[in-house]
Amino acid sequence: MSDQFEPVIIGFTCNWCSYRAADMAGTARMKYAPNVRLIRLMCSGRLDPTFVLKALAGGADGVMITGCHPGDCHYVSQNYKAMRRFLLMRRTLKQMGVEPERLKLVWASAAEGAIFTDEVNKFVEQVRALGSLHWPTSGEGYEQMFAIPEHMIAKEVTP
Amino acid sequence: MAIATTQARAPTFFDRVVAATPGDPHLEMCIQCGTCGGSCPSGPDMDHTPRALFAMINAGMIEKVLSSNTPWYCVACYYCMVRCPQQIHITDIMYTLKRMSIQEGLYQKGSAPEAPGFSQTFIDYVENYGRSFELGLATRYHLSYHPLDMMKMAPMGIGMLRKGRMDLTPKKIKGMDQLKSILAKAKELEAKL
Amino acid sequence: MKYGYYPGCSLEKNAASYDMSAKAVARPLGIEFQELQDWNCCGASEYISINRVAAYSLVARNLSLAETQLEKGTDLVAPCSLCFLNLTKADQYMQEDAPLSAKVNTALNAGGMHYDPGSIHTRHLMHIITEDIGLDEVAARVIRPLTGLRVAAYYGCLIVRPGFQSKFDNFEYPTSLDRLMKVCGAQVVDFPLRAHCCGGHMTQISQPVALELIRRLLENAAEYKADVIVTLCPMCQLNLDVYQADVNKYFKTNYNIPVLYFTQLMGLAFGLSAQELGIGKEFIDPRPALAKIGVEVPPPEEPKPKKPSKEELPMPRMPEES
Amino acid sequence: MAQEKIGVYVCHCGSNIAGTVDVEDVAKWAAEQLHHRGVVVARDYKFMCSSLGQELIEKDIKQLGLTRVVVAACSPHLHERTFRTACKNAGLNPYLCELVSIREQVSWVHTDKVAATEKAKAIISGGVERVIWHEALEPLKVPIHPATLVVGGGIAGIQAALEIADAGFPVYMVEREPSIGGHMAQFDKTFPTLDCSACILTPKMVDVGNHPNITLMTWSEVMRVDGYVGNFQVTVRQKPRYVKTELCTGCGICQEKCPKKVIDEVFEAGLGYRKVVYTPFPQAVPNYPVIDRENCTYFIKGTCKACQKFCPTEAIDFEQKEEFIQIDVGQIILATGYDLFDPRKIAQYGYGRLANVFSSLEFERFTNAAGPTGGKLYLRDGVTVPKTVAIIHCSGSRDKNYNNYCSNICCMQSLKFAHLAKEKTGAEVYNFYIDIRTPAKAYDEFYQRVLEEGTHMIRGRVAEVTDAARGTKDEGKLIVQVEDTLIGKQRRIPVDMVILSAALVPRKDHHETARMFGLSCSSDGWLIERHPKLDPVATMTEGIFIAGCAQGPKDIPASVAQGAAAAARVIGKIQQHEIAMEPVRATVDQEKCSGCRICNNLCPFNAILFHEDRMVSEVNPALCQGCGTCVAGCPAGAITGTGFSNEQVLAQIDGLLLHNIKHLEMEAVPVP
């Protein structure tokens, strides 16, 4: 193995489409980078922004959210909610000083193993290029992620 | 080519053809259906149809392939390329085979030994003037390769001159030095096929 | 509308009438051409047969010129189908094939140039007339409709296939030129071999093969009783017009079908004179056909002997001749 | 609560996993490194799904008192049920088992053995963390409505409907056209036996029409589907027929008297005409006509009413309006069929431009004794009998420019055409093929028979069909230009008639169909089955099955088999009266709920009720489908999703990032 940086990426998949796309990629023996570790949710709408922050704060260098194509949601329209949250999350990350390119949203139907594979590979390269994530509040305790920064805590004002 | 893991081996003739063709020619996808050979306007005059040639490339028949007149008889009409059900870049592969045939000197053994002469004569003018020059091209090519046809060609040439459709002298571009250095560098970069 | 203009070698001399007529119809349609300064040959179908990187570099020099000379977003227009093919193909493969693109740019760099693949969109003259200007605009300028003239619209290969950069019309049965000619008032015959090959450079490599390809087209056009074949490529015009006598001789036939550029017929429909459109340089005399629409073509001028000028360059001396 | 006792089981799957992942190392690692997290045993085994593998787990549960099980093997979509059953057999709640996919997600998609082994460890660690937070659950039982909806009245739908109805359960059949019968009703002969299509199909159609358990709704379309397995509410649009079916006797006088003829684009494939008031064909079921409003003179000009004047039973009703009918069903079978590829797209074959180029469906109508020519084969002029016929296989199939798949039926169909053309006209027949595919019972024998009849088989995909003659022998003919690949030469074969064996393509509205029923389509547009080999008629959506060409191109025997298979699945479910569902549901902690009502609008199933009196929201478990959007959206964290709780996912993230060995090593184990 070379010395190049190997990012760790957490991928959230929808049980009905992208998780099956990943299954299909496997069945068809398509190859992708081993940097992605997947979590199965019932729907991309289940994606709680906390999950993303938790993953990034906990040492992941990138997070990939995958869901059904717009209009194809197994639960009617929940993937649109995932998309809204994704856009908000990107903005939030930027404000936190994290490159928004570390978060990616991919639509992949159950038939699109090739697209899944392709997108994973592209994202791994993208995050590899960004380098290791130094979580702003990290240090020893990643649990601090929701702690209020020092300067924001109201100080007692002496009259 | 599709992502597949293959064991390391010396590049075959097939590999070389693919590597020397710009973009991804998809040659490995050929199903030998014959759409190309059926579509080709000069197909009846070719030694082998393009389809047969692809099978021969796969079989590693370098000499037979590179001495075939097939690539030289390609008129670059692109019918085969747009009709190919496997989207193989057939016309581009024909150009690759021409280049390889010149490099290996095999065109002389085949049934179209003088064909590269036309291309070579044409590009000589381009390399010296930056533009093509029809009078020079016609006279020099025919003098070198079809001297007996010169008499037959003469009336056409005179007609072209009379109609004002042919220059007596070539035109030269201003940036000739620049073009020459570009082409010199390019030739240096063109690896052996 | 403003476009970059890449005439190509043919339009300089052998197809000068195409160049003249293109510019003549461009004016009333509000098309403005900015000719590329110091463009070079596109290499036709020959350079690529000899050297790949050099062939792409040759074309890329023109694209690089366009990139520096044209205002950003201006399309480049090539009236010659082969130039059009080469310019679009070079751009496409440079986009697809990164190693090739790198080599071409290294070569360009030797001449102090650079080209970013994807930055120049090249289009055929026919494209801009039908797509950007539109048939309605053309129709509005027709003052002498080509009524009664039976036209075989001949597209040849390279404007329709393989559609590098963008697909223009149906690969197999294009109809845009038919529609354009109809708008000009011509009676367009349903020419089945409209997109078949004119023989290209085969006239130089194997005449029997080329003459057969030309014969098929002439036979088919004659069968449909076409008065004139209309083309949009200098090579097609050359092969069908100049080699028609050879076809007749070789196959003992007597075809006599004039071959004109679509811009020439458009120009006539716009009321322009035959001279302005360069009519009269054809081998097959178009006068009988044009008489049907009341156009008179003055007899061809005998070329005056040319005085050698000071700028004139000597005849080329090639290595094997010295 | 004491620390959980977790067993980790790593499957070799033969060499499928063990070939890429060092499974022994993974098991050893789990036993050592995850011991502090509760892993008391970690084993690897050749095939965990085998009965011996399952026994291994069952034994450990009993002997070691495991409280959680993690199986690292294939995708949970394949064997989750297997291992849950094993747990249940050993007395452990099946939902305390977690599957980790180290085959589809690791060994099959990665090549680097070291990296693959590391990833396998990480995702097992994720599974271990997650399983700690699993809860013992009971499957939800949902009652099944005994009625079934069959969409599409072609042969696959007919077969399915009859099987279910014969088993004694009610069926609604919805068909878009005025009659059932589908494409099969258009054919004359069926390969390879050449038995008459109408003879074998019409009895089945009549059975559907007469069956006491089948409610036939033709000239109707499904507009909306609500609900879920066991309880679907379906809205069907009944288009106005302008004929009172309760009065109509099907005498046909209206059709006789109607003064207007139009080209029949559907049943006659554009080759024949029909009246404006029509039944598509004489054996139509039901045999009531419909009035084609678009073309009816009365609807256009306000006068005519010839049909009404002559109708003996006063059944014509120009005032009829469309109706929307609600039906309740427990399960649905989609048998929506295919469309024929439009061969005009292959411009070089000249269909639509050259008169004597025909599509396969046109040819079927030609040969049909009830067709526009009474079963006689003519050129487009309607009088000349062709002397030479070319049949082009793979027209639009196996071609990346059109459809990148084999349409399955064209080889046999083309051979059938060759036989029929020869039989009807004695013409010379040329079949142009790339490969001949005859892999079913008695198919190759049929090929042999066609060869014996003297059909010319030319191996080569046709380059073009043209009327541009070269020389006198071509005059007035269509020339088929092809490379005869077996001799390596270009040939030009003059013929009178060309038949294009056009590809089968998904229905134009396949995408809307898929959306309405919550299914997905392959990239080609065919509906996707649950498993291509082992579950070919079920779909990802519980309670919805597919049959026939909706799932992919297939011939009549295969369509019938699928129709019957789907029916068997449906009947099996009905007979159980209820169905067990995954207990993945959301619940609101009423203590924490602030009554903000954000979740109310997030739910697409209206499953969240708001109690105005108490100002809290509550999830109706019967309506909740378990997507979890409300869980993610609740600002108070008051909603929990069973099976996919915040704790489970957050713990899994920790596990995947190997915090349990990096950071938690020394710490005490948090216990739920």
Tab-separated table of N, CA and C in Angstrom, chain C residues 83-172:
chain	number	residue	atom	x	y	z
C	83	CYS	N	-13.382	20.038	-42.197
C	83	CYS	CA	-12.811	20.922	-41.172
C	83	CYS	C	-13.681	20.866	-39.918
C	84	PHE	N	-14.994	20.925	-40.140
C	84	PHE	CA	-15.947	20.875	-39.026
C	84	PHE	C	-15.732	19.610	-38.205
C	85	LEU	N	-15.598	18.475	-38.907
C	85	LEU	CA	-15.374	17.208	-38.211
C	85	LEU	C	-14.082	17.256	-37.410
C	86	ASN	N	-12.996	17.694	-38.048
C	86	ASN	CA	-11.710	17.666	-37.374
C	86	ASN	C	-11.679	18.569	-36.155
C	87	LEU	N	-12.279	19.754	-36.277
C	87	LEU	CA	-12.264	20.684	-35.148
C	87	LEU	C	-13.080	20.128	-33.975
C	88	THR	N	-14.248	19.544	-34.275
C	88	THR	CA	-15.072	19.020	-33.176
C	88	THR	C	-14.457	17.750	-32.595
C	89	LYS	N	-13.909	16.930	-33.465
C	89	LYS	CA	-13.327	15.673	-33.013
C	89	LYS	C	-12.128	15.912	-32.094
C	90	ALA	N	-11.271	16.847	-32.494
C	90	ALA	CA	-10.091	17.122	-31.678
C	90	ALA	C	-10.527	17.585	-30.288
C	91	ASP	N	-11.517	18.457	-30.259
C	91	ASP	CA	-11.982	18.954	-28.967
C	91	ASP	C	-12.566	17.823	-28.132
C	92	GLN	N	-13.398	16.998	-28.783
C	92	GLN	CA	-14.047	15.901	-28.067
C	92	GLN	C	-13.033	14.922	-27.484
C	93	TYR	N	-12.079	14.477	-28.312
C	93	TYR	CA	-11.133	13.483	-27.809
C	93	TYR	C	-10.158	14.080	-26.815
C	94	MET	N	-9.891	15.373	-26.955
C	94	MET	CA	-9.043	15.986	-25.923
C	94	MET	C	-9.787	16.009	-24.591
C	95	GLN	N	-11.108	16.149	-24.651
C	95	GLN	CA	-11.883	16.119	-23.411
C	95	GLN	C	-11.918	14.718	-22.816
C	96	GLU	N	-12.058	13.718	-23.699
C	96	GLU	CA	-12.222	12.347	-23.223
C	96	GLU	C	-10.908	11.707	-22.806
C	97	ASP	N	-9.842	12.098	-23.463
C	97	ASP	CA	-8.590	11.375	-23.321
C	97	ASP	C	-7.547	12.319	-22.714
C	98	ALA	N	-7.436	12.279	-21.394
C	98	ALA	CA	-6.561	13.224	-20.694
C	98	ALA	C	-5.092	13.096	-21.119
C	99	PRO	N	-4.554	11.865	-21.242
C	99	PRO	CA	-3.153	11.773	-21.668
C	99	PRO	C	-2.926	12.405	-23.045
C	100	LEU	N	-3.866	12.183	-23.952
C	100	LEU	CA	-3.732	12.763	-25.288
C	100	LEU	C	-3.756	14.287	-25.179
C	101	SER	N	-4.692	14.793	-24.385
C	101	SER	CA	-4.827	16.231	-24.207
C	101	SER	C	-3.529	16.822	-23.653
C	102	ALA	N	-2.921	16.119	-22.709
C	102	ALA	CA	-1.683	16.614	-22.110
C	102	ALA	C	-0.574	16.681	-23.152
C	103	LYS	N	-0.496	15.647	-23.979
C	103	LYS	CA	0.546	15.631	-25.014
C	103	LYS	C	0.329	16.765	-26.006
C	104	VAL	N	-0.927	16.942	-26.420
C	104	VAL	CA	-1.216	17.993	-27.397
C	104	VAL	C	-0.841	19.346	-26.807
C	105	ASN	N	-1.164	19.544	-25.545
C	105	ASN	CA	-0.840	20.837	-24.950
C	105	ASN	C	0.658	21.025	-24.744
C	106	THR	N	1.369	19.924	-24.514
C	106	THR	CA	2.832	20.044	-24.443
C	106	THR	C	3.372	20.489	-25.795
C	107	ALA	N	2.805	19.880	-26.857
C	107	ALA	CA	3.246	20.269	-28.197
C	107	ALA	C	2.904	21.732	-28.467
C	108	LEU	N	1.679	22.128	-28.127
C	108	LEU	CA	1.268	23.517	-28.360
C	108	LEU	C	2.188	24.468	-27.606
C	109	ASN	N	2.571	24.049	-26.434
C	109	ASN	CA	3.414	24.870	-25.584
C	109	ASN	C	4.748	25.181	-26.262
C	110	ALA	N	5.189	24.229	-27.097
C	110	ALA	CA	6.435	24.457	-27.836
C	110	ALA	C	6.292	25.656	-28.762
C	111	GLY	N	5.040	25.964	-29.117
C	111	GLY	CA	4.810	27.156	-29.932
C	111	GLY	C	4.210	28.277	-29.106
C	112	GLY	N	4.306	28.142	-27.796
C	112	GLY	CA	3.783	29.183	-26.903
C	112	GLY	C	2.272	29.249	-26.879
C	113	MET	N	1.598	28.112	-27.114
C	113	MET	CA	0.139	28.137	-27.159
C	113	MET	C	-0.433	27.126	-26.164
C	114	HIS	N	-1.767	27.240	-25.984
C	114	HIS	CA	-2.450	26.323	-25.087
C	114	HIS	C	-3.909	26.250	-25.498
C	115	TYR	N	-4.502	25.082	-25.312
C	115	TYR	CA	-5.950	24.993	-25.562
C	115	TYR	C	-6.635	24.205	-24.451
C	116	ASP	N	-7.671	24.805	-23.878
C	116	ASP	CA	-8.468	24.110	-22.864
C	116	ASP	C	-9.593	23.355	-23.550
C	117	PRO	N	-9.548	22.015	-23.508
C	117	PRO	CA	-10.597	21.257	-24.188
C	117	PRO	C	-11.973	21.697	-23.688
C	118	GLY	N	-12.900	21.783	-24.609
C	118	GLY	CA	-14.270	22.144	-24.219
C	118	GLY	C	-14.556	23.623	-24.327
C	119	SER	N	-13.523	24.451	-24.629
C	119	SER	CA	-13.816	25.884	-24.616
C	119	SER	C	-14.310	26.403	-25.957
C	120	ILE	N	-14.022	25.698	-27.043
C	120	ILE	CA	-14.515	26.191	-28.338
C	120	ILE	C	-15.528	25.207	-28.913
C	121	HIS	N	-16.685	25.748	-29.220
C	121	HIS	CA	-17.744	24.957	-29.832
C	121	HIS	C	-17.726	25.273	-31.322
C	122	THR	N	-17.450	24.257	-32.123
C	122	THR	CA	-17.379	24.483	-33.568
C	122	THR	C	-18.669	24.008	-34.217
C	123	ARG	N	-19.164	24.793	-35.152
C	123	ARG	CA	-20.407	24.415	-35.824
C	123	ARG	C	-20.272	24.589	-37.317
C	124	HIS	N	-21.034	23.811	-38.024
C	124	HIS	CA	-21.040	23.914	-39.474
C	124	HIS	C	-21.907	25.109	-39.853
C	125	LEU	N	-21.577	25.719	-40.985
C	125	LEU	CA	-22.344	26.868	-41.465
C	125	LEU	C	-23.840	26.545	-41.538
C	126	MET	N	-24.108	25.305	-41.993
C	126	MET	CA	-25.500	24.863	-42.118
C	126	MET	C	-26.212	24.901	-40.762
C	127	HIS	N	-25.487	24.510	-39.704
C	127	HIS	CA	-26.093	24.497	-38.362
C	127	HIS	C	-26.582	25.873	-37.973
C	128	ILE	N	-25.721	26.887	-38.178
C	128	ILE	CA	-26.112	28.194	-37.652
C	128	ILE	C	-27.260	28.762	-38.464
C	129	ILE	N	-27.287	28.420	-39.760
C	129	ILE	CA	-28.386	28.961	-40.569
C	129	ILE	C	-29.712	28.323	-40.162
C	130	THR	N	-29.704	27.003	-39.939
C	130	THR	CA	-30.985	26.374	-39.599
C	130	THR	C	-31.328	26.502	-38.118
C	131	GLU	N	-30.295	26.486	-37.255
C	131	GLU	CA	-30.597	26.471	-35.819
C	131	GLU	C	-30.651	27.873	-35.205
C	132	ASP	N	-29.664	28.719	-35.549
C	132	ASP	CA	-29.604	30.024	-34.898
C	132	ASP	C	-30.460	31.048	-35.641
C	133	ILE	N	-30.353	31.052	-36.965
C	133	ILE	CA	-31.108	32.030	-37.753
C	133	ILE	C	-32.546	31.537	-37.925
C	134	GLY	N	-32.683	30.292	-38.346
C	134	GLY	CA	-34.019	29.715	-38.468
C	134	GLY	C	-34.584	29.882	-39.868
C	135	LEU	N	-35.434	28.913	-40.219
C	135	LEU	CA	-35.964	28.885	-41.572
C	135	LEU	C	-36.904	30.056	-41.840
C	136	ASP	N	-37.566	30.548	-40.793
C	136	ASP	CA	-38.484	31.671	-40.992
C	136	ASP	C	-37.732	32.907	-41.464
C	137	GLU	N	-36.572	33.136	-40.837
C	137	GLU	CA	-35.753	34.279	-41.228
C	137	GLU	C	-35.292	34.140	-42.680
C	138	VAL	N	-34.916	32.909	-43.029
C	138	VAL	CA	-34.479	32.666	-44.404
C	138	VAL	C	-35.648	32.931	-45.346
C	139	ALA	N	-36.806	32.379	-45.011
C	139	ALA	CA	-37.985	32.523	-45.871
C	139	ALA	C	-38.308	34.002	-46.093
C	140	ALA	N	-38.126	34.798	-45.051
C	140	ALA	CA	-38.472	36.214	-45.145
C	140	ALA	C	-37.602	36.947	-46.151
C	141	ARG	N	-36.447	36.383	-46.486
C	141	ARG	CA	-35.545	37.078	-47.400
C	141	ARG	C	-35.596	36.546	-48.824
C	142	VAL	N	-36.453	35.564	-49.054
C	142	VAL	CA	-36.544	34.994	-50.396
C	142	VAL	C	-37.353	35.939	-51.278
C	143	ILE	N	-36.707	36.452	-52.337
C	143	ILE	CA	-37.462	37.309	-53.245
C	143	ILE	C	-37.546	36.704	-54.648
C	144	ARG	N	-36.707	35.706	-54.915
C	144	ARG	CA	-36.785	35.030	-56.209
C	144	ARG	C	-36.821	33.516	-55.928
C	145	PRO	N	-38.008	33.021	-55.565
C	145	PRO	CA	-38.068	31.602	-55.179
C	145	PRO	C	-37.592	30.694	-56.314
C	146	LEU	N	-36.995	29.584	-55.913
C	146	LEU	CA	-36.413	28.666	-56.896
C	146	LEU	C	-37.494	27.758	-57.477
C	147	THR	N	-38.629	28.316	-57.794
C	147	THR	CA	-39.784	27.529	-58.209
C	147	THR	C	-39.469	26.667	-59.431
C	148	GLY	N	-39.814	25.413	-59.311
C	148	GLY	CA	-39.661	24.517	-60.446
C	148	GLY	C	-38.294	23.858	-60.542
C	149	LEU	N	-37.357	24.309	-59.744
C	149	LEU	CA	-36.015	23.714	-59.787
C	149	LEU	C	-36.015	22.441	-58.939
C	150	ARG	N	-35.702	21.333	-59.589
C	150	ARG	CA	-35.687	20.061	-58.849
C	150	ARG	C	-34.302	19.876	-58.224
C	151	VAL	N	-34.286	19.860	-56.918
C	151	VAL	CA	-33.025	19.854	-56.187
C	151	VAL	C	-32.865	18.528	-55.445
C	152	ALA	N	-31.694	17.901	-55.592
C	152	ALA	CA	-31.358	16.755	-54.736
C	152	ALA	C	-30.468	17.292	-53.619
C	153	ALA	N	-30.970	17.255	-52.407
C	153	ALA	CA	-30.204	17.779	-51.278
C	153	ALA	C	-29.223	16.708	-50.840
C	154	TYR	N	-27.953	17.011	-51.004
C	154	TYR	CA	-26.921	16.018	-50.697
C	154	TYR	C	-26.100	16.493	-49.497
C	155	TYR	N	-26.140	15.697	-48.438
C	155	TYR	CA	-25.495	16.086	-47.183
C	155	TYR	C	-24.077	15.538	-47.061
C	156	GLY	N	-23.830	14.402	-47.723
C	156	GLY	CA	-22.557	13.739	-47.502
C	156	GLY	C	-22.501	13.185	-46.098
C	157	CYS	N	-21.291	12.910	-45.654
C	157	CYS	CA	-21.160	12.183	-44.387
C	157	CYS	C	-20.979	13.077	-43.174
C	158	LEU	N	-19.979	13.948	-43.272
C	158	LEU	CA	-19.365	14.412	-42.024
C	158	LEU	C	-20.147	15.491	-41.297
C	159	ILE	N	-21.109	16.100	-41.966
C	159	ILE	CA	-21.925	17.072	-41.223
C	159	ILE	C	-22.928	16.338	-40.336
C	160	VAL	N	-23.353	15.156	-40.759
C	160	VAL	CA	-24.340	14.429	-39.954
C	160	VAL	C	-23.729	13.368	-39.047
C	161	ARG	N	-22.580	12.854	-39.420
C	161	ARG	CA	-21.992	11.781	-38.625
C	161	ARG	C	-20.566	12.141	-38.242
C	162	PRO	N	-20.051	11.676	-37.116
C	162	PRO	CA	-20.770	10.960	-36.064
C	162	PRO	C	-21.347	11.894	-35.002
C	163	GLY	N	-21.308	13.198	-35.235
C	163	GLY	CA	-21.906	14.108	-34.247
C	163	GLY	C	-21.039	14.303	-33.013
C	164	PHE	N	-19.751	14.580	-33.219
C	164	PHE	CA	-18.919	14.958	-32.069
C	164	PHE	C	-19.469	16.276	-31.553
C	165	GLN	N	-19.333	16.533	-30.304
C	165	GLN	CA	-19.855	17.743	-29.643
C	165	GLN	C	-21.370	17.764	-29.575
C	166	SER	N	-22.058	17.668	-30.705
C	166	SER	CA	-23.517	17.592	-30.603
C	166	SER	C	-24.075	16.985	-31.880
C	167	LYS	N	-25.212	16.331	-31.723
C	167	LYS	CA	-25.847	15.708	-32.868
C	167	LYS	C	-26.670	16.765	-33.582
C	168	PHE	N	-26.567	16.788	-34.910
C	168	PHE	CA	-27.206	17.858	-35.652
C	168	PHE	C	-28.538	17.425	-36.246
C	169	ASP	N	-28.536	16.293	-36.893
C	169	ASP	CA	-29.725	15.859	-37.614
C	169	ASP	C	-29.692	14.333	-37.550
C	170	ASN	N	-30.672	13.697	-38.181
C	170	ASN	CA	-30.656	12.241	-38.184
C	170	ASN	C	-29.404	11.749	-38.920
C	171	PHE	N	-28.718	10.754	-38.325
C	171	PHE	CA	-27.510	10.198	-38.936
C	171	PHE	C	-27.791	9.638	-40.328
C	172	GLU	N	-28.951	9.046	-40.472
C	172	GLU	CA	-29.233	8.255	-41.659
C	172	GLU	C	-30.055	9.026	-42.679
